[in-house]
């Protein structure tokens, strides 16, 4: 988003649209945009401002939802619009902060309600009666993308919210830091990440981001682009320094301790206001997995590959050998560079070596005297065999015969 230049129309008279009127009673407190749920907000996307119940519920979730007293909609003719009345007499928030949050509300409303053209926020504050009006065209001029782009999917909508909250650069830095951290997990073809930014604080040239983070490492197994290693929903605090060019550099990546020390370390890492979220971080896992799946699908598009994506364990066909023989096979896989890339199941996995994709395959057959044979192959994508080894099982151990 471009650096915001807020243009407000400060009106003295009350503007009345008057085709729908809704009286406001008791709703949950929600003042700060940073406390909004992205998925919940996105679920209110609509083509029509005339969907009064949807508009009302959406306004409940935006800043100042608890202060709303009435809503009127203009749906008779274009330009279609709404007037929202707030009673702000009991707040101590200054007009500058109010203006910023109302602008944010307007941007979100224009993005989520397709035919909304005009918004007026009418309020009583500090014993004054004031109104702020926003036009879709006016707001559009402040955006890098067309407003409709931000409504295409949850990732684009999330980027909008981060930009409104002033953490757009932090969001990018967090994603990159998680992927870098993901390199410490098991090897795979592509590292994805998922994260929820609960809040960010800046002091001088340092920014501390309070997050729920997750890593997902993917590779092709039996033709499926499957997750092979990673983490769940981990409360993570990242600290960045900002140089003179505005570039972020990670200086600390902190995760909680395991076991009995987990809760205590989480409380040490995070401000109290985040306890209810970080102590039950597993509730974010589905959203984090969706983010990883979207990144994995985008990667497949980049490499021109059409394949199923799985963020959970994919059932494999095991080798039909004894437990003792299997244990010996696994020991061999860990001690030989070629064998270590072969599947420990009947199937294939793909590995990129120096920019070239190879397929490693494990299969099983029988000798003429009915002994089990394990065949391991390294092939090019077209099926050309580069290397092959065969092992016969004797006395629960694998003996190479080719």
Coordinates of C-alpha atoms in Angstrom, one line a residue:
X1 CA 0.0 0.0 0.0
X2 CA 1.2 3.5 -0.7
X3 CA 2.0 5.8 2.1
X4 CA -1.5 6.8 3.3
X5 CA -2.7 10.3 2.6
X6 CA -6.0 10.5 4.4
X7 CA -8.6 12.7 2.9
X8 CA -11.5 13.4 5.1
X9 CA -14.7 15.4 4.7
X10 CA -15.5 16.9 8.0
X11 CA -19.2 17.6 8.0
X12 CA -21.3 19.5 10.5
X13 CA -24.7 18.3 9.4
X14 CA -25.9 14.7 9.7
X15 CA -26.2 12.9 6.3
X16 CA -29.3 10.7 6.1
X17 CA -29.7 7.9 3.5
X18 CA -32.7 6.3 5.1
X19 CA -33.8 3.1 3.4
X20 CA -32.7 0.8 6.2
X21 CA -32.3 1.6 9.9
X22 CA -30.8 -0.6 12.5
X23 CA -30.7 0.1 16.2
X24 CA -27.5 -1.0 18.0
X25 CA -27.6 -2.6 21.4
X26 CA -24.8 -4.6 23.2
X27 CA -21.9 -5.9 21.1
X28 CA -18.4 -7.1 22.1
X29 CA -15.7 -4.5 22.5
X30 CA -13.6 -4.2 19.4
X31 CA -11.6 -1.0 18.9
X32 CA -8.2 -1.8 17.6
X33 CA -7.9 -3.1 14.0
X34 CA -5.0 -5.3 15.1
X35 CA -7.4 -7.5 17.0
X36 CA -9.5 -8.5 14.0
X37 CA -9.7 -12.1 12.8
X38 CA -8.8 -12.3 9.1
X39 CA -10.8 -15.4 8.2
X40 CA -13.9 -14.1 10.1
X41 CA -13.7 -10.7 8.3
X42 CA -13.2 -12.3 4.9
X43 CA -16.3 -14.5 5.4
X44 CA -18.5 -11.3 5.2
X45 CA -17.5 -10.6 1.6
X46 CA -20.6 -9.7 -0.4
X47 CA -21.6 -8.3 -3.8
X48 CA -24.3 -6.1 -2.4
X49 CA -24.4 -3.4 0.3
X50 CA -28.2 -4.1 0.4
X51 CA -27.4 -7.3 2.4
X52 CA -28.2 -5.5 5.6
X53 CA -27.6 -8.3 8.1
X54 CA -24.2 -9.1 6.6
X55 CA -23.2 -5.4 6.6
X56 CA -24.3 -5.1 10.2
X57 CA -22.3 -8.2 11.3
X58 CA -19.3 -6.9 9.4
X59 CA -19.4 -3.5 11.2
X60 CA -19.6 -5.4 14.5
X61 CA -16.1 -6.8 13.7
X62 CA -14.5 -3.6 12.7
X63 CA -13.0 -0.9 14.9
X64 CA -15.5 0.8 17.1
X65 CA -18.1 -2.0 16.7
X66 CA -19.2 -1.7 20.3
X67 CA -19.9 2.1 19.8
X68 CA -22.2 1.7 16.8
X69 CA -25.7 3.0 17.5
X70 CA -27.4 2.9 14.0
X71 CA -26.9 2.1 10.4
X72 CA -28.7 3.4 7.3
X73 CA -28.2 2.1 3.8
X74 CA -28.8 3.8 0.4
X75 CA -29.6 1.1 -2.1
X76 CA -32.3 2.8 -4.3
X77 CA -29.9 4.2 -6.9
X78 CA -26.2 4.8 -7.5
X79 CA -24.0 5.8 -5.8
X80 CA -24.9 3.1 -3.3
X81 CA -23.8 3.9 0.3
X82 CA -24.1 3.7 4.0
X83 CA -24.2 6.0 7.0
X84 CA -23.0 4.6 10.3
X85 CA -23.6 6.4 13.6
X86 CA -21.3 6.0 16.6
X87 CA -21.6 7.3 20.1
X88 CA -18.0 8.0 21.1
X89 CA -18.7 10.2 24.2
X90 CA -17.2 7.7 26.6
X91 CA -13.8 7.3 24.9
X92 CA -10.6 9.0 25.5
X93 CA -9.2 8.4 22.0
X94 CA -8.0 11.5 20.1
X95 CA -9.5 12.4 16.7
X96 CA -6.3 11.5 14.8
X97 CA -6.5 7.9 16.0
X98 CA -10.2 7.8 15.3
X99 CA -9.7 9.1 11.8
X100 CA -7.0 6.5 11.1
X101 CA -9.2 3.6 12.3
X102 CA -12.3 4.9 10.4
X103 CA -10.2 5.1 7.2
X104 CA -9.1 1.5 7.8
X105 CA -12.8 0.6 8.3
X106 CA -13.7 2.2 5.0
X107 CA -10.9 0.4 3.1
X108 CA -12.1 -3.0 4.4
X109 CA -15.7 -2.2 3.6
X110 CA -14.9 -1.1 0.0
X111 CA -12.9 -4.3 -0.5
X112 CA -15.4 -6.7 1.0
X113 CA -18.6 -5.1 -0.4
X114 CA -18.4 -5.0 -4.2
X115 CA -21.1 -2.3 -5.0
X116 CA -20.4 0.0 -2.1
X117 CA -19.6 3.5 -3.5
X118 CA -19.8 5.9 -0.5
X119 CA -19.4 5.6 3.3
X120 CA -20.2 8.2 6.0
X121 CA -19.2 7.7 9.6
X122 CA -21.3 10.0 11.7
X123 CA -20.5 10.4 15.4
X124 CA -20.7 12.2 18.7
X125 CA -17.3 12.6 20.2
X126 CA -15.9 15.1 22.8
X127 CA -19.3 16.9 22.9
X128 CA -19.1 17.5 19.2
X129 CA -21.0 16.1 16.2
X130 CA -18.7 15.2 13.3
X131 CA -18.8 13.1 10.2
X132 CA -16.2 11.5 8.0
X133 CA -17.1 10.6 4.4
X134 CA -15.1 8.3 2.0
X135 CA -15.6 7.7 -1.7
X136 CA -14.5 4.4 -3.3
X137 CA -12.6 6.4 -6.0
X138 CA -10.9 8.5 -3.4
X139 CA -9.7 5.4 -1.4
X140 CA -8.7 3.6 -4.6
X141 CA -6.1 6.3 -5.4
X142 CA -4.3 5.5 -2.2
X143 CA -3.9 1.8 -3.0
X144 CA -1.1 -0.1 -4.9
X145 CA -3.6 -2.6 -6.3
X146 CA -7.2 -2.4 -7.4
X147 CA -9.5 -2.8 -4.4
X148 CA -11.0 -5.9 -6.0
X149 CA -7.6 -7.7 -6.0
X150 CA -7.6 -7.7 -2.2
X151 CA -10.9 -9.6 -2.2
X152 CA -9.7 -12.4 -4.4
X153 CA -8.4 -14.7 -1.7
X154 CA -7.5 -14.7 2.0
X155 CA -3.8 -14.2 1.4
X156 CA -4.3 -11.0 -0.5
X157 CA -6.9 -9.8 2.1
X158 CA -4.4 -10.6 4.9
X159 CA -1.7 -8.5 3.1
X160 CA -4.2 -5.6 3.1
X161 CA -4.8 -5.9 6.8
X162 CA -1.1 -6.1 7.6
X163 CA -0.6 -3.0 5.5
X164 CA -3.3 -1.1 7.3
X165 CA -1.8 -2.2 10.6
X166 CA 1.6 -0.9 9.5
X167 CA 3.2 -4.3 9.7
X168 CA 3.5 -5.1 5.9
X169 CA 7.3 -5.2 6.0
X170 CA 7.3 -7.1 9.2
X171 CA 4.9 -9.7 7.7
X172 CA 7.4 -10.3 4.8
X173 CA 10.3 -10.5 7.2
X174 CA 8.5 -13.0 9.4
X175 CA 7.7 -15.2 6.5
X176 CA 11.3 -15.2 5.3
X177 CA 12.6 -15.9 8.8
X178 CA 10.4 -18.9 9.3
X179 CA 11.5 -20.4 5.9
X180 CA 15.1 -19.9 6.9
X181 CA 14.4 -21.6 10.2
X182 CA 12.8 -24.4 8.2
X183 CA 16.1 -25.3 6.7
X184 CA 16.9 -26.9 10.1
X185 CA 14.2 -29.5 9.5
X186 CA 14.4 -32.6 7.3
X187 CA 15.4 -32.1 3.7
X188 CA 12.8 -31.7 1.0
X189 CA 12.2 -29.9 -2.3
X190 CA 10.3 -26.9 -1.1
X191 CA 9.9 -25.1 2.3
X192 CA 6.6 -23.4 3.1
X193 CA 5.6 -21.4 6.1
X194 CA 2.5 -20.3 7.9
X195 CA 2.1 -17.6 10.4
X196 CA -0.2 -15.4 12.4
X197 CA 1.1 -12.0 13.6
X198 CA -0.5 -11.3 16.9
X199 CA 1.3 -7.9 17.2
X200 CA 4.5 -6.0 16.5
X201 CA 6.4 -3.5 18.5
X202 CA 9.1 -1.1 17.3
X203 CA 11.7 0.6 19.5
X204 CA 14.3 2.6 17.7
X205 CA 15.6 0.5 14.8
X206 CA 14.4 -2.8 16.3
X207 CA 11.0 -4.5 15.7
X208 CA 9.7 -7.4 17.8
X209 CA 7.0 -9.6 16.2
X210 CA 4.8 -11.8 18.3
X211 CA 3.7 -14.7 16.1
X212 CA 2.3 -18.2 15.8
X213 CA 4.6 -19.9 13.3
X214 CA 4.7 -23.2 11.4
X215 CA 7.1 -24.8 8.9
X216 CA 6.2 -27.3 6.2
X217 CA 8.7 -29.1 4.0
X218 CA 7.3 -30.7 0.9
X219 CA 8.6 -33.2 -1.7
X220 CA 7.1 -35.6 -4.3
X221 CA 6.3 -39.0 -2.9
X222 CA 4.5 -41.5 -5.1
X223 CA 3.6 -38.5 -7.3
X224 CA 2.0 -36.6 -4.5
X225 CA 3.5 -33.3 -3.3
X226 CA 3.4 -34.2 0.3
X227 CA 4.6 -32.6 3.5
X228 CA 7.5 -34.6 4.9
X229 CA 8.7 -32.6 7.9
X230 CA 7.9 -29.4 9.7
X231 CA 6.3 -28.1 12.9
X232 CA 2.9 -27.5 14.3
X233 CA 1.6 -24.1 15.6
X234 CA 4.6 -22.7 17.5
X235 CA 4.4 -19.4 19.5
X236 CA 7.5 -17.6 18.2
X237 CA 9.0 -14.2 19.0
X238 CA 11.2 -12.7 16.3
X239 CA 13.3 -9.6 16.6
X240 CA 14.5 -7.7 13.6
X241 CA 16.8 -4.7 13.1
X242 CA 16.1 -2.2 10.4
X243 CA 19.0 -0.6 8.5
X244 CA 19.1 2.8 6.9
X245 CA 17.6 1.4 3.7
X246 CA 14.6 0.0 5.6
X247 CA 15.8 -3.6 5.2
X248 CA 14.9 -6.1 7.9
X249 CA 17.6 -8.4 9.4
X250 CA 16.7 -11.2 11.9
X251 CA 18.6 -10.9 15.1
X252 CA 16.6 -13.3 17.3
X253 CA 14.3 -16.2 16.7
X254 CA 12.8 -17.6 20.0
X255 CA 10.6 -20.6 20.5
X256 CA 9.3 -21.9 23.8
X257 CA 10.9 -24.7 25.8
X258 CA 9.5 -28.2 25.6
X259 CA 7.7 -30.2 28.2
X260 CA 6.9 -28.8 31.7
X261 CA 8.7 -25.6 30.9
X262 CA 6.5 -24.8 27.9
X263 CA 3.8 -22.6 29.6
X264 CA 6.3 -20.8 31.7
X265 CA 8.6 -19.9 28.8
X266 CA 5.6 -18.8 26.7
X267 CA 4.6 -16.4 29.4
X268 CA 8.1 -15.0 29.6
X269 CA 8.3 -14.5 25.8
X270 CA 4.9 -12.9 25.3
X271 CA 3.0 -9.9 26.8
X272 CA 0.1 -10.9 29.0
X273 CA -2.5 -9.7 26.4
X274 CA -1.5 -12.6 24.1
X275 CA -1.6 -15.4 26.7
X276 CA -5.1 -16.6 25.7
X277 CA -3.9 -17.0 22.1
X278 CA -0.4 -18.4 22.5
X279 CA -1.2 -20.9 25.3
X280 CA -3.8 -22.5 22.9
X281 CA -1.8 -22.0 19.7
X282 CA -3.0 -25.3 18.3
X283 CA -6.3 -23.7 17.4
X284 CA -4.4 -21.9 14.6
X285 CA -3.0 -25.1 13.0
X286 CA -5.7 -25.4 10.3
X287 CA -5.2 -21.9 9.1
X288 CA -1.4 -22.3 9.1
X289 CA -1.8 -25.6 7.1
X290 CA -3.9 -23.7 4.6
X291 CA -1.2 -21.1 4.1
X292 CA 1.4 -23.8 3.5
X293 CA -0.9 -25.6 1.1
X294 CA -1.5 -22.4 -0.9
X295 CA 2.3 -21.8 -1.1
X296 CA 2.9 -25.4 -2.2
X297 CA 0.3 -25.1 -5.0
X298 CA 1.8 -21.9 -6.1
X299 CA 5.2 -23.6 -6.3
X300 CA 3.7 -26.3 -8.5
X301 CA 2.4 -23.7 -10.8
X302 CA 5.9 -22.1 -11.1
X303 CA 7.4 -25.4 -12.1
X304 CA 4.5 -26.4 -14.4
X305 CA 3.6 -29.5 -12.4
X306 CA 0.1 -30.8 -11.9
X307 CA -0.1 -32.9 -8.7
X308 CA -2.1 -33.5 -5.6
X309 CA -0.9 -31.5 -2.5
X310 CA -1.1 -33.1 0.9
X311 CA -0.4 -31.3 4.3
X312 CA -0.9 -34.6 6.2
X313 CA 0.7 -38.0 6.2
X314 CA 0.1 -40.0 3.1
X315 CA -0.3 -43.8 3.5
X316 CA 2.5 -45.8 2.0
X317 CA 2.7 -49.4 0.8
X318 CA 5.2 -51.1 3.2
X319 CA 7.8 -53.6 2.2
X320 CA 6.7 -57.2 2.8
X321 CA 9.6 -58.3 4.8
X322 CA 10.3 -59.2 8.4
X323 CA 10.8 -56.6 11.1
X324 CA 14.4 -57.6 11.6
X325 CA 15.1 -57.3 7.8
X326 CA 13.3 -53.9 7.8
X327 CA 15.5 -52.6 10.6
X328 CA 18.6 -53.7 8.7
X329 CA 17.3 -52.0 5.6
X330 CA 16.8 -48.7 7.6
X331 CA 20.3 -48.9 9.0
X332 CA 21.6 -49.2 5.5
X333 CA 19.6 -46.2 4.3
X334 CA 21.2 -44.1 6.9
X335 CA 24.8 -45.1 6.0
X336 CA 25.0 -44.8 2.2
X337 CA 24.4 -41.5 0.2
X338 CA 22.6 -43.4 -2.6
X339 CA 20.5 -45.5 -0.3
X340 CA 19.6 -42.5 1.9
X341 CA 17.6 -41.1 -1.0
X342 CA 15.7 -44.2 -1.7
X343 CA 12.2 -44.7 -0.2
X344 CA 11.8 -46.9 2.8
X345 CA 8.4 -48.0 1.3
X346 CA 7.3 -49.5 -2.1
X347 CA 7.1 -46.4 -4.2
X348 CA 9.0 -43.4 -5.4
X349 CA 10.4 -40.1 -4.1
X350 CA 11.9 -37.3 -6.1
X351 CA 15.1 -35.4 -5.4
X352 CA 16.7 -32.4 -7.1
X353 CA 20.4 -32.7 -7.4
X354 CA 22.4 -29.8 -8.8
X355 CA 19.3 -28.5 -10.5
X356 CA 18.3 -31.9 -12.0
X357 CA 15.3 -33.9 -10.9
X358 CA 15.8 -37.6 -10.3
X359 CA 13.3 -40.3 -9.3
X360 CA 14.4 -42.8 -6.6
X361 CA 12.3 -46.0 -6.6
X362 CA 12.1 -49.0 -4.2
X363 CA 10.4 -52.2 -5.4
X364 CA 10.2 -55.8 -4.3
X365 CA 10.3 -59.1 -6.2
X366 CA 11.2 -62.8 -5.8
X367 CA 14.1 -64.9 -6.9
X368 CA 13.4 -68.2 -8.6
X369 CA 13.8 -69.9 -5.3
X370 CA 11.2 -67.6 -3.7
X371 CA 13.7 -65.4 -1.7
X372 CA 12.7 -61.7 -1.3
X373 CA 14.6 -59.2 -3.4
X374 CA 14.7 -55.5 -2.9
X375 CA 15.4 -53.4 -6.0
X376 CA 16.5 -49.7 -5.7
X377 CA 16.7 -47.5 -8.7
X378 CA 17.8 -43.9 -9.5
X379 CA 16.2 -42.7 -12.7
X380 CA 15.8 -39.6 -14.8
X381 CA 12.3 -38.1 -15.2
X382 CA 11.9 -40.0 -18.5
X383 CA 12.6 -43.3 -16.8
X384 CA 16.2 -43.8 -17.9
X385 CA 17.9 -45.8 -15.1
X386 CA 21.1 -44.0 -13.8
X387 CA 21.9 -46.5 -11.0
X388 CA 20.4 -49.7 -9.7
X389 CA 21.1 -52.0 -6.8
X390 CA 19.5 -55.3 -5.9
X391 CA 19.6 -57.0 -2.5
X392 CA 18.4 -60.5 -1.5
X393 CA 17.2 -61.1 2.0
X394 CA 19.1 -63.9 3.8
X395 CA 18.7 -64.5 7.5
X396 CA 16.8 -61.3 8.0
X397 CA 19.6 -59.2 6.4
X398 CA 20.0 -57.6 3.0
X399 CA 22.8 -59.0 0.8
X400 CA 23.7 -57.2 -2.3
X401 CA 23.6 -59.3 -5.5
X402 CA 23.9 -56.5 -8.1

